[in-house]
CSV table of C-alpha atoms in Angstrom, one decimal:
chain,number,residue,atom,x,y,z
A,228,UNK,CA,-63.6,107.1,37.8
A,229,UNK,CA,-65.8,103.9,38.8
A,230,UNK,CA,-68.9,104.8,41.1
A,231,UNK,CA,-71.6,103.4,42.8
A,232,UNK,CA,-75.1,104.4,41.6
A,233,UNK,CA,-78.0,105.3,43.7
A,234,UNK,CA,-80.1,102.4,42.4
A,235,UNK,CA,-78.7,100.6,39.1
A,236,UNK,CA,-82.1,98.9,38.1
A,237,UNK,CA,-82.5,98.1,34.5
A,238,UNK,CA,-86.0,98.3,33.5
A,239,UNK,CA,-86.0,94.7,32.3
A,240,UNK,CA,-85.2,93.5,35.7
A,241,UNK,CA,-87.5,95.9,37.3
A,242,UNK,CA,-90.5,94.2,35.7
A,243,UNK,CA,-90.4,91.3,38.2
A,244,UNK,CA,-91.1,93.4,41.0
A,245,UNK,CA,-93.2,96.6,39.3
A,246,UNK,CA,-95.8,96.8,42.1
A,247,UNK,CA,-95.5,100.5,42.1
A,248,UNK,CA,-95.6,101.3,38.3
A,249,UNK,CA,-96.4,104.7,37.2
A,250,UNK,CA,-99.5,105.8,35.2
A,251,UNK,CA,-99.1,105.1,31.7
A,252,UNK,CA,-101.4,105.5,28.6
A,253,UNK,CA,-100.8,102.2,26.8
A,254,UNK,CA,-103.6,99.6,27.8
A,255,UNK,CA,-101.5,96.2,27.9
A,256,UNK,CA,-104.2,93.5,28.6
A,257,UNK,CA,-102.1,90.6,28.5
A,258,UNK,CA,-99.3,91.5,30.7
A,259,UNK,CA,-99.6,94.6,32.7
A,260,UNK,CA,-95.7,95.2,32.9
A,261,UNK,CA,-95.1,94.7,29.2
A,262,UNK,CA,-94.1,98.2,28.8
A,263,UNK,CA,-91.2,97.8,30.7
A,264,UNK,CA,-89.8,95.8,27.9
A,265,UNK,CA,-88.9,99.0,25.8
A,266,UNK,CA,-85.9,99.3,28.2
A,267,UNK,CA,-85.2,102.8,26.9
A,268,UNK,CA,-88.6,103.7,26.4
A,269,UNK,CA,-89.6,106.9,28.2
A,270,UNK,CA,-92.3,105.0,30.5
A,271,UNK,CA,-89.7,102.6,31.5
A,272,UNK,CA,-87.1,105.0,32.4
A,273,UNK,CA,-89.6,107.4,34.2
A,274,UNK,CA,-90.5,104.3,36.4
A,275,UNK,CA,-86.9,103.6,37.0
A,276,UNK,CA,-86.3,107.5,38.0
A,277,UNK,CA,-89.3,107.4,40.3
A,278,UNK,CA,-88.2,104.3,42.1
A,279,UNK,CA,-84.6,105.6,42.5
A,280,UNK,CA,-86.2,108.6,44.1
A,281,UNK,CA,-88.4,106.7,46.4
A,282,UNK,CA,-85.2,104.8,47.5
A,283,UNK,CA,-83.2,107.9,48.0
A,284,UNK,CA,-86.2,109.5,50.0
A,285,UNK,CA,-86.3,106.4,52.2
A,286,UNK,CA,-82.8,105.4,52.7
A,287,UNK,CA,-80.5,108.5,51.6
A,288,UNK,CA,-78.2,109.1,49.1
A,289,UNK,CA,-75.6,106.5,49.2
A,290,UNK,CA,-72.9,108.8,47.8
A,291,UNK,CA,-72.9,110.8,51.0
A,292,UNK,CA,-71.9,107.7,53.0
A,293,UNK,CA,-68.7,106.6,54.5
A,294,UNK,CA,-69.1,103.0,52.4
A,295,UNK,CA,-69.5,105.0,49.3
A,296,UNK,CA,-66.2,107.0,49.9
A,297,UNK,CA,-64.4,103.8,50.7
A,298,UNK,CA,-65.6,101.9,47.9
A,299,UNK,CA,-64.8,104.8,45.4
A,300,UNK,CA,-61.2,105.0,46.8
A,301,UNK,CA,-60.6,101.4,46.2
A,302,UNK,CA,-62.0,101.7,42.7
A,303,UNK,CA,-59.7,104.7,42.0
A,304,UNK,CA,-56.7,103.6,43.8
A,305,UNK,CA,-53.3,103.6,41.9
A,306,UNK,CA,-52.4,100.5,43.8
A,307,UNK,CA,-54.9,98.4,41.8
A,308,UNK,CA,-53.2,95.3,40.0
A,309,UNK,CA,-53.3,95.9,36.0
A,310,UNK,CA,-54.9,93.0,33.9
A,311,UNK,CA,-53.1,92.8,31.0
A,312,UNK,CA,-53.4,91.3,27.5
A,313,UNK,CA,-50.9,90.6,24.7
A,314,UNK,CA,-50.9,92.2,21.6
A,315,UNK,CA,-47.9,91.5,19.6
A,316,UNK,CA,-44.3,91.6,20.5
A,317,UNK,CA,-41.9,88.9,20.8
A,318,UNK,CA,-41.8,86.0,23.2
A,319,UNK,CA,-38.8,87.7,25.1
A,320,UNK,CA,-40.5,91.0,25.3
A,321,UNK,CA,-44.2,91.0,24.7
A,322,UNK,CA,-46.3,94.1,24.1
A,323,UNK,CA,-48.9,94.5,27.0
A,324,UNK,CA,-51.9,96.2,26.7
A,325,UNK,CA,-54.2,97.3,29.7
A,326,UNK,CA,-57.6,99.2,30.2
A,327,UNK,CA,-57.4,101.7,33.2
A,328,UNK,CA,-59.6,104.1,35.1
A,329,UNK,CA,-59.0,106.1,38.1
A,330,UNK,CA,-60.2,109.6,39.6
A,331,UNK,CA,-58.2,111.2,36.6
A,332,UNK,CA,-59.2,108.9,33.8
A,333,UNK,CA,-63.0,108.8,34.4
A,334,UNK,CA,-63.8,107.1,31.2
A,335,UNK,CA,-60.5,105.3,31.0
A,336,UNK,CA,-57.5,105.0,28.9
A,337,UNK,CA,-56.1,102.3,26.8
A,338,UNK,CA,-52.4,101.9,27.4
A,339,UNK,CA,-49.4,99.6,26.8
A,340,UNK,CA,-46.0,98.6,28.0
A,341,UNK,CA,-43.3,96.1,27.4
A,342,UNK,CA,-43.0,92.8,29.4
A,343,UNK,CA,-39.7,94.2,30.8
A,344,UNK,CA,-41.3,97.4,32.0
A,345,UNK,CA,-44.4,95.7,33.3
A,346,UNK,CA,-42.1,93.3,35.6
A,347,UNK,CA,-40.9,96.7,37.3
A,348,UNK,CA,-42.6,98.3,40.5
A,349,UNK,CA,-43.7,101.2,38.5
A,350,UNK,CA,-44.2,100.1,34.7
A,351,UNK,CA,-43.9,102.9,32.2
A,352,UNK,CA,-47.2,103.2,30.2
A,353,UNK,CA,-47.9,104.7,27.0
A,354,UNK,CA,-51.4,105.9,26.3
A,355,UNK,CA,-52.7,104.4,23.1
A,356,UNK,CA,-56.3,106.1,23.6
A,357,UNK,CA,-58.1,108.1,26.0
A,358,UNK,CA,-61.7,107.9,26.2
A,359,UNK,CA,-62.1,111.0,28.0
A,360,UNK,CA,-60.2,112.8,25.2
A,361,UNK,CA,-62.2,111.0,22.8
A,362,UNK,CA,-65.4,112.0,24.2
A,363,UNK,CA,-64.2,115.5,24.3
A,364,UNK,CA,-62.9,115.8,20.8
A,365,UNK,CA,-66.3,114.5,19.6
A,366,UNK,CA,-68.3,116.8,22.0
A,367,UNK,CA,-70.2,113.7,23.2
A,368,UNK,CA,-72.9,114.7,26.1
A,369,UNK,CA,-72.3,112.5,29.4
A,370,UNK,CA,-75.1,110.3,28.7
A,371,UNK,CA,-73.9,109.5,25.1
A,372,UNK,CA,-70.2,109.3,26.3
A,373,UNK,CA,-68.3,106.3,24.8
A,374,UNK,CA,-67.8,103.4,27.4
A,375,UNK,CA,-65.2,100.7,26.6
A,376,UNK,CA,-66.4,97.4,25.6
A,377,UNK,CA,-63.1,96.0,24.6
A,378,UNK,CA,-61.2,95.1,21.2
A,379,UNK,CA,-60.5,92.6,18.8
A,380,UNK,CA,-57.1,92.3,16.9
A,381,UNK,CA,-56.1,89.8,14.0
A,382,UNK,CA,-53.9,87.1,14.4
A,383,UNK,CA,-51.7,87.5,11.3
A,384,UNK,CA,-50.6,91.0,12.2
A,385,UNK,CA,-51.8,91.9,15.7
A,386,UNK,CA,-49.7,94.7,16.5
A,387,UNK,CA,-50.9,96.6,13.6
A,388,UNK,CA,-54.5,97.0,13.6
A,389,UNK,CA,-57.4,96.3,16.2
A,390,UNK,CA,-61.3,96.9,16.1
A,391,UNK,CA,-62.3,98.8,19.2
A,392,UNK,CA,-66.0,98.3,20.6
A,393,UNK,CA,-67.1,101.6,21.9
A,394,UNK,CA,-70.6,101.9,23.6
A,395,UNK,CA,-72.6,105.3,23.6
A,396,UNK,CA,-73.7,105.4,27.0
A,397,UNK,CA,-72.7,102.2,28.3
A,398,UNK,CA,-75.5,100.0,26.8
A,399,UNK,CA,-75.1,96.6,25.1
A,400,UNK,CA,-75.3,98.4,21.9
A,401,UNK,CA,-71.8,99.6,20.4
A,402,UNK,CA,-70.2,101.0,17.2
A,403,UNK,CA,-67.0,99.5,16.0
A,404,UNK,CA,-64.0,101.5,14.6
A,405,UNK,CA,-60.6,100.2,13.2
A,406,UNK,CA,-57.5,101.6,15.2
A,407,UNK,CA,-54.2,102.0,14.0
A,408,UNK,CA,-51.8,100.5,16.8
A,409,UNK,CA,-48.6,101.9,15.8
A,410,UNK,CA,-49.6,105.8,15.0
A,411,UNK,CA,-52.4,105.7,17.7
A,412,UNK,CA,-55.4,106.9,15.6
A,413,UNK,CA,-58.5,105.6,14.1
A,414,UNK,CA,-58.2,104.4,10.5
A,415,UNK,CA,-60.0,106.8,8.2
A,416,UNK,CA,-62.7,105.4,5.6
A,417,UNK,CA,-60.2,107.0,2.9
A,418,UNK,CA,-57.5,104.6,4.1
A,419,UNK,CA,-59.7,101.5,3.8
A,420,UNK,CA,-60.7,101.3,7.6
A,421,UNK,CA,-63.7,99.4,9.0
A,422,UNK,CA,-66.3,101.3,11.2
A,423,UNK,CA,-69.9,100.9,11.9
A,424,UNK,CA,-72.1,104.1,12.1
A,425,UNK,CA,-75.4,103.0,14.2
A,426,UNK,CA,-74.8,101.6,17.7
A,427,UNK,CA,-76.1,98.1,18.0
A,428,UNK,CA,-75.5,94.7,19.8
A,429,UNK,CA,-72.4,93.5,17.6
A,430,UNK,CA,-70.3,90.3,17.2
A,431,UNK,CA,-67.3,91.0,14.9
A,432,UNK,CA,-63.6,89.8,14.6
A,433,UNK,CA,-60.8,89.7,12.1
A,434,UNK,CA,-61.0,86.4,9.6
A,435,UNK,CA,-58.1,88.2,8.0
A,436,UNK,CA,-56.4,91.5,7.9
A,437,UNK,CA,-58.6,92.7,5.1
A,438,UNK,CA,-61.8,90.7,6.1
A,439,UNK,CA,-64.1,90.9,9.0
A,440,UNK,CA,-66.8,88.4,10.1
A,441,UNK,CA,-69.7,90.4,11.5
A,442,UNK,CA,-73.2,89.9,12.9
A,443,UNK,CA,-75.2,93.3,13.9
A,444,UNK,CA,-78.6,95.1,13.2
A,445,UNK,CA,-77.6,95.8,9.5
A,446,UNK,CA,-80.6,97.7,8.3
A,447,UNK,CA,-81.8,99.0,11.7
A,448,UNK,CA,-85.1,97.2,11.7
A,449,UNK,CA,-84.0,94.3,13.7
A,450,UNK,CA,-84.4,91.8,10.9
A,451,UNK,CA,-80.8,90.6,11.2
A,452,UNK,CA,-81.4,89.9,15.2
A,453,UNK,CA,-82.9,87.2,17.0
A,454,UNK,CA,-86.1,87.6,19.3
A,455,UNK,CA,-83.2,87.8,22.1
A,456,UNK,CA,-81.6,90.7,20.5
A,457,UNK,CA,-78.4,89.1,19.4
A,458,UNK,CA,-77.0,88.6,15.9
A,459,UNK,CA,-79.0,86.2,13.8
A,460,UNK,CA,-76.8,86.7,10.6
A,461,UNK,CA,-73.2,86.8,10.1
A,462,UNK,CA,-71.6,88.5,6.9
A,463,UNK,CA,-68.3,88.7,5.3
A,464,UNK,CA,-67.1,92.3,5.2
A,465,UNK,CA,-64.2,93.1,2.9
A,466,UNK,CA,-61.8,96.0,3.4
A,467,UNK,CA,-62.5,99.0,1.3
A,468,UNK,CA,-66.2,98.1,0.7
A,469,UNK,CA,-69.5,99.3,2.6
A,470,UNK,CA,-71.1,97.7,5.2
A,471,UNK,CA,-74.0,97.3,2.8
A,472,UNK,CA,-72.0,95.3,0.3
A,473,UNK,CA,-71.1,92.6,3.1
A,474,UNK,CA,-72.1,89.0,2.0
A,475,UNK,CA,-74.0,86.7,4.2
A,476,UNK,CA,-72.1,83.6,5.0
A,477,UNK,CA,-74.5,81.9,8.1
A,478,UNK,CA,-77.8,82.7,9.5
A,479,UNK,CA,-80.1,81.1,12.1
A,480,UNK,CA,-83.9,81.4,12.9
A,481,UNK,CA,-85.1,84.4,14.8
A,482,UNK,CA,-86.4,82.2,17.9
A,483,UNK,CA,-82.6,81.1,18.2
A,484,UNK,CA,-80.6,83.1,21.0
A,485,UNK,CA,-77.5,84.0,18.4
A,486,UNK,CA,-75.2,82.9,15.5
A,487,UNK,CA,-71.5,83.6,15.3
A,488,UNK,CA,-68.7,82.5,13.0
A,489,UNK,CA,-65.0,83.2,13.8
A,490,UNK,CA,-61.6,82.0,12.8
A,491,UNK,CA,-58.1,82.2,14.3
A,492,UNK,CA,-54.7,80.7,14.4
A,493,UNK,CA,-53.6,78.4,17.2
A,494,UNK,CA,-50.1,77.3,17.7
A,495,UNK,CA,-49.6,76.7,13.9
A,496,UNK,CA,-52.9,75.7,13.0
A,497,UNK,CA,-55.8,77.7,11.8
A,498,UNK,CA,-59.3,76.8,12.7
A,499,UNK,CA,-62.8,78.4,11.7
A,500,UNK,CA,-66.1,77.6,13.6
A,501,UNK,CA,-69.8,78.5,13.2
A,502,UNK,CA,-71.9,78.3,16.4
A,503,UNK,CA,-75.8,78.1,16.6
A,504,UNK,CA,-77.0,79.0,20.0
A,505,UNK,CA,-80.7,77.9,20.4
A,506,UNK,CA,-80.6,78.5,24.1
A,507,UNK,CA,-78.7,80.0,26.6
A,508,UNK,CA,-77.2,76.6,27.7
A,509,UNK,CA,-77.0,74.8,24.3
A,510,UNK,CA,-74.9,75.3,21.0
A,511,UNK,CA,-74.6,73.6,17.7
A,512,UNK,CA,-71.1,73.7,16.5
A,513,UNK,CA,-69.4,73.2,13.2
A,514,UNK,CA,-66.0,73.2,12.2
A,515,UNK,CA,-63.5,73.4,9.2
A,516,UNK,CA,-59.9,74.3,8.5
A,517,UNK,CA,-60.4,77.3,6.4
A,518,UNK,CA,-58.6,78.4,3.2
A,519,UNK,CA,-57.8,82.2,4.4
A,520,UNK,CA,-56.3,83.1,0.9
A,521,UNK,CA,-60.3,83.3,0.0
A,522,UNK,CA,-63.1,85.1,1.8
A,523,UNK,CA,-65.3,83.4,3.9
A,524,UNK,CA,-68.1,83.7,1.2
A,525,UNK,CA,-65.7,82.2,-1.7
A,526,UNK,CA,-63.9,79.6,0.7
A,527,UNK,CA,-65.9,76.3,-0.2
A,528,UNK,CA,-64.3,74.1,2.3
A,529,UNK,CA,-67.2,72.2,4.1
A,530,UNK,CA,-68.0,72.8,7.7
A,531,UNK,CA,-68.4,69.5,9.8
A,532,UNK,CA,-71.0,69.3,12.4
A,533,UNK,CA,-69.2,68.3,15.9
A,534,UNK,CA,-71.4,65.5,17.5
A,535,UNK,CA,-71.0,66.4,21.2
A,536,UNK,CA,-73.4,67.1,23.8
A,537,UNK,CA,-75.2,70.4,23.2
A,538,UNK,CA,-74.3,71.9,26.5
A,539,UNK,CA,-70.6,71.2,26.4
A,540,UNK,CA,-67.9,74.0,25.6
A,541,UNK,CA,-65.4,73.4,23.0
A,542,UNK,CA,-62.0,74.9,22.1
A,543,UNK,CA,-58.7,74.2,20.7
A,544,UNK,CA,-55.1,73.7,21.9
A,545,UNK,CA,-53.0,73.8,18.5
A,546,UNK,CA,-54.7,70.7,16.9
A,547,UNK,CA,-56.4,69.1,20.2
A,548,UNK,CA,-59.9,69.9,20.8
A,549,UNK,CA,-60.6,70.7,24.6
A,550,UNK,CA,-64.0,70.3,25.8
A,551,UNK,CA,-65.5,70.9,29.0
A,552,UNK,CA,-68.5,68.8,30.3
A,553,UNK,CA,-71.6,70.4,31.6
A,554,UNK,CA,-73.4,66.9,31.9
A,555,UNK,CA,-72.0,63.5,32.1
A,556,UNK,CA,-71.2,61.7,28.7
A,557,UNK,CA,-69.7,58.7,27.5
A,558,UNK,CA,-67.6,59.5,24.0
A,559,UNK,CA,-67.9,57.1,21.2
A,560,UNK,CA,-65.1,54.8,21.2
A,561,UNK,CA,-63.5,56.1,24.4
A,562,UNK,CA,-61.5,53.4,26.1
A,563,UNK,CA,-63.9,50.9,28.1
A,564,UNK,CA,-67.0,53.0,27.2
A,565,UNK,CA,-66.1,55.2,30.1
A,566,UNK,CA,-68.6,57.9,31.1
A,567,UNK,CA,-67.3,61.1,32.1
A,568,UNK,CA,-68.7,63.3,34.9
A,569,UNK,CA,-70.0,66.7,34.5
A,570,UNK,CA,-67.3,69.1,35.2
A,571,UNK,CA,-64.6,66.8,33.4
A,572,UNK,CA,-62.2,68.8,31.0
A,573,UNK,CA,-61.2,66.3,27.9
A,574,UNK,CA,-58.7,66.6,25.4
A,575,UNK,CA,-58.4,64.5,22.0
A,576,UNK,CA,-57.1,65.0,18.6
A,577,UNK,CA,-59.4,67.5,16.6
A,578,UNK,CA,-59.2,65.2,13.2
A,579,UNK,CA,-60.5,62.3,15.6
A,580,UNK,CA,-63.3,64.4,17.1
A,581,UNK,CA,-64.5,65.4,13.8
A,582,UNK,CA,-64.8,61.8,12.7
A,583,UNK,CA,-66.7,60.9,16.1
A,584,UNK,CA,-63.6,58.7,17.3
A,585,UNK,CA,-62.7,59.7,20.9
A,586,UNK,CA,-60.3,56.7,21.3
A,587,UNK,CA,-57.3,58.7,22.2
A,588,UNK,CA,-59.4,60.8,24.6
A,589,UNK,CA,-57.5,62.3,27.6
A,590,UNK,CA,-59.1,63.6,30.8
A,591,UNK,CA,-56.9,66.7,31.8
A,592,UNK,CA,-59.3,67.1,34.9
A,593,UNK,CA,-62.0,65.3,36.7
A,594,UNK,CA,-64.2,66.5,39.4
């Protein structure tokens, strides 16, 4: 079940108020708290344990308080509204998935129901995967037990397969495993299933049924990660091949925050994007209409860079570009040279946007 910890302090955050640091052997002359950067290092973890114990001695164990019991009861309540996402099914009767945790399903269950059933007061759920059962089957210790980090499904056959992101111990690092939604089991390597072995920060998506675009710590030495710890290199991984054979299709510098590339279908149109994130609030974006009959490495369709504000968020609705502004901007060729305020949501034909022509821009929302 969900719980309230005694003091959920990460070692990185703790560095900002490390006035009661524990004795440690390393001599850091430039920054006396630099040792806290090793977030899973024994020194940092020992410091956090000591601060937890100090707080419990001063304030008491919160798990024995009425507030804890009340919050836990809310978290475990069967009356919670389940948040669902559609994977496959028809428009008339969609297949809806939900990840659920309560006192019985401590780590949680991934389950599904039909739209018709979901509309009832007591939907009939089918368990797709129980994380508690998976952890038991693999004899995973509590500190290494899988925590749910979501899924990715292919657009062309969404009700057949999905990539599951599972985090040992609940950190940012995950392993990804391909799952058969029809038989409710993992796809084995002998069947050509995708799976990573070592936990790492990972950005993964289907480009087609038989190809993934993946960014992770490929060699385990951090070379394919940025200084921020996110994917720096994106590779095309074909079904039935080892991850070591994946081909690099996009990369950024170590000093950037992250790199990503992904393709998807949207209301009859196919899109593919490349993103370079130089800072947490800025993004460079490239776009192409991909040829999905070829792999990302073999597709020679050029990417076009979008000339839009670096702090804007861009998406699609069919063949329309949808952009949210975070700062005021006057789009090129906009009627009357209008400048739109920060917070405005704009729409324009995507081919026009690629050409830098915003003559047909529409403001869907203005603050």
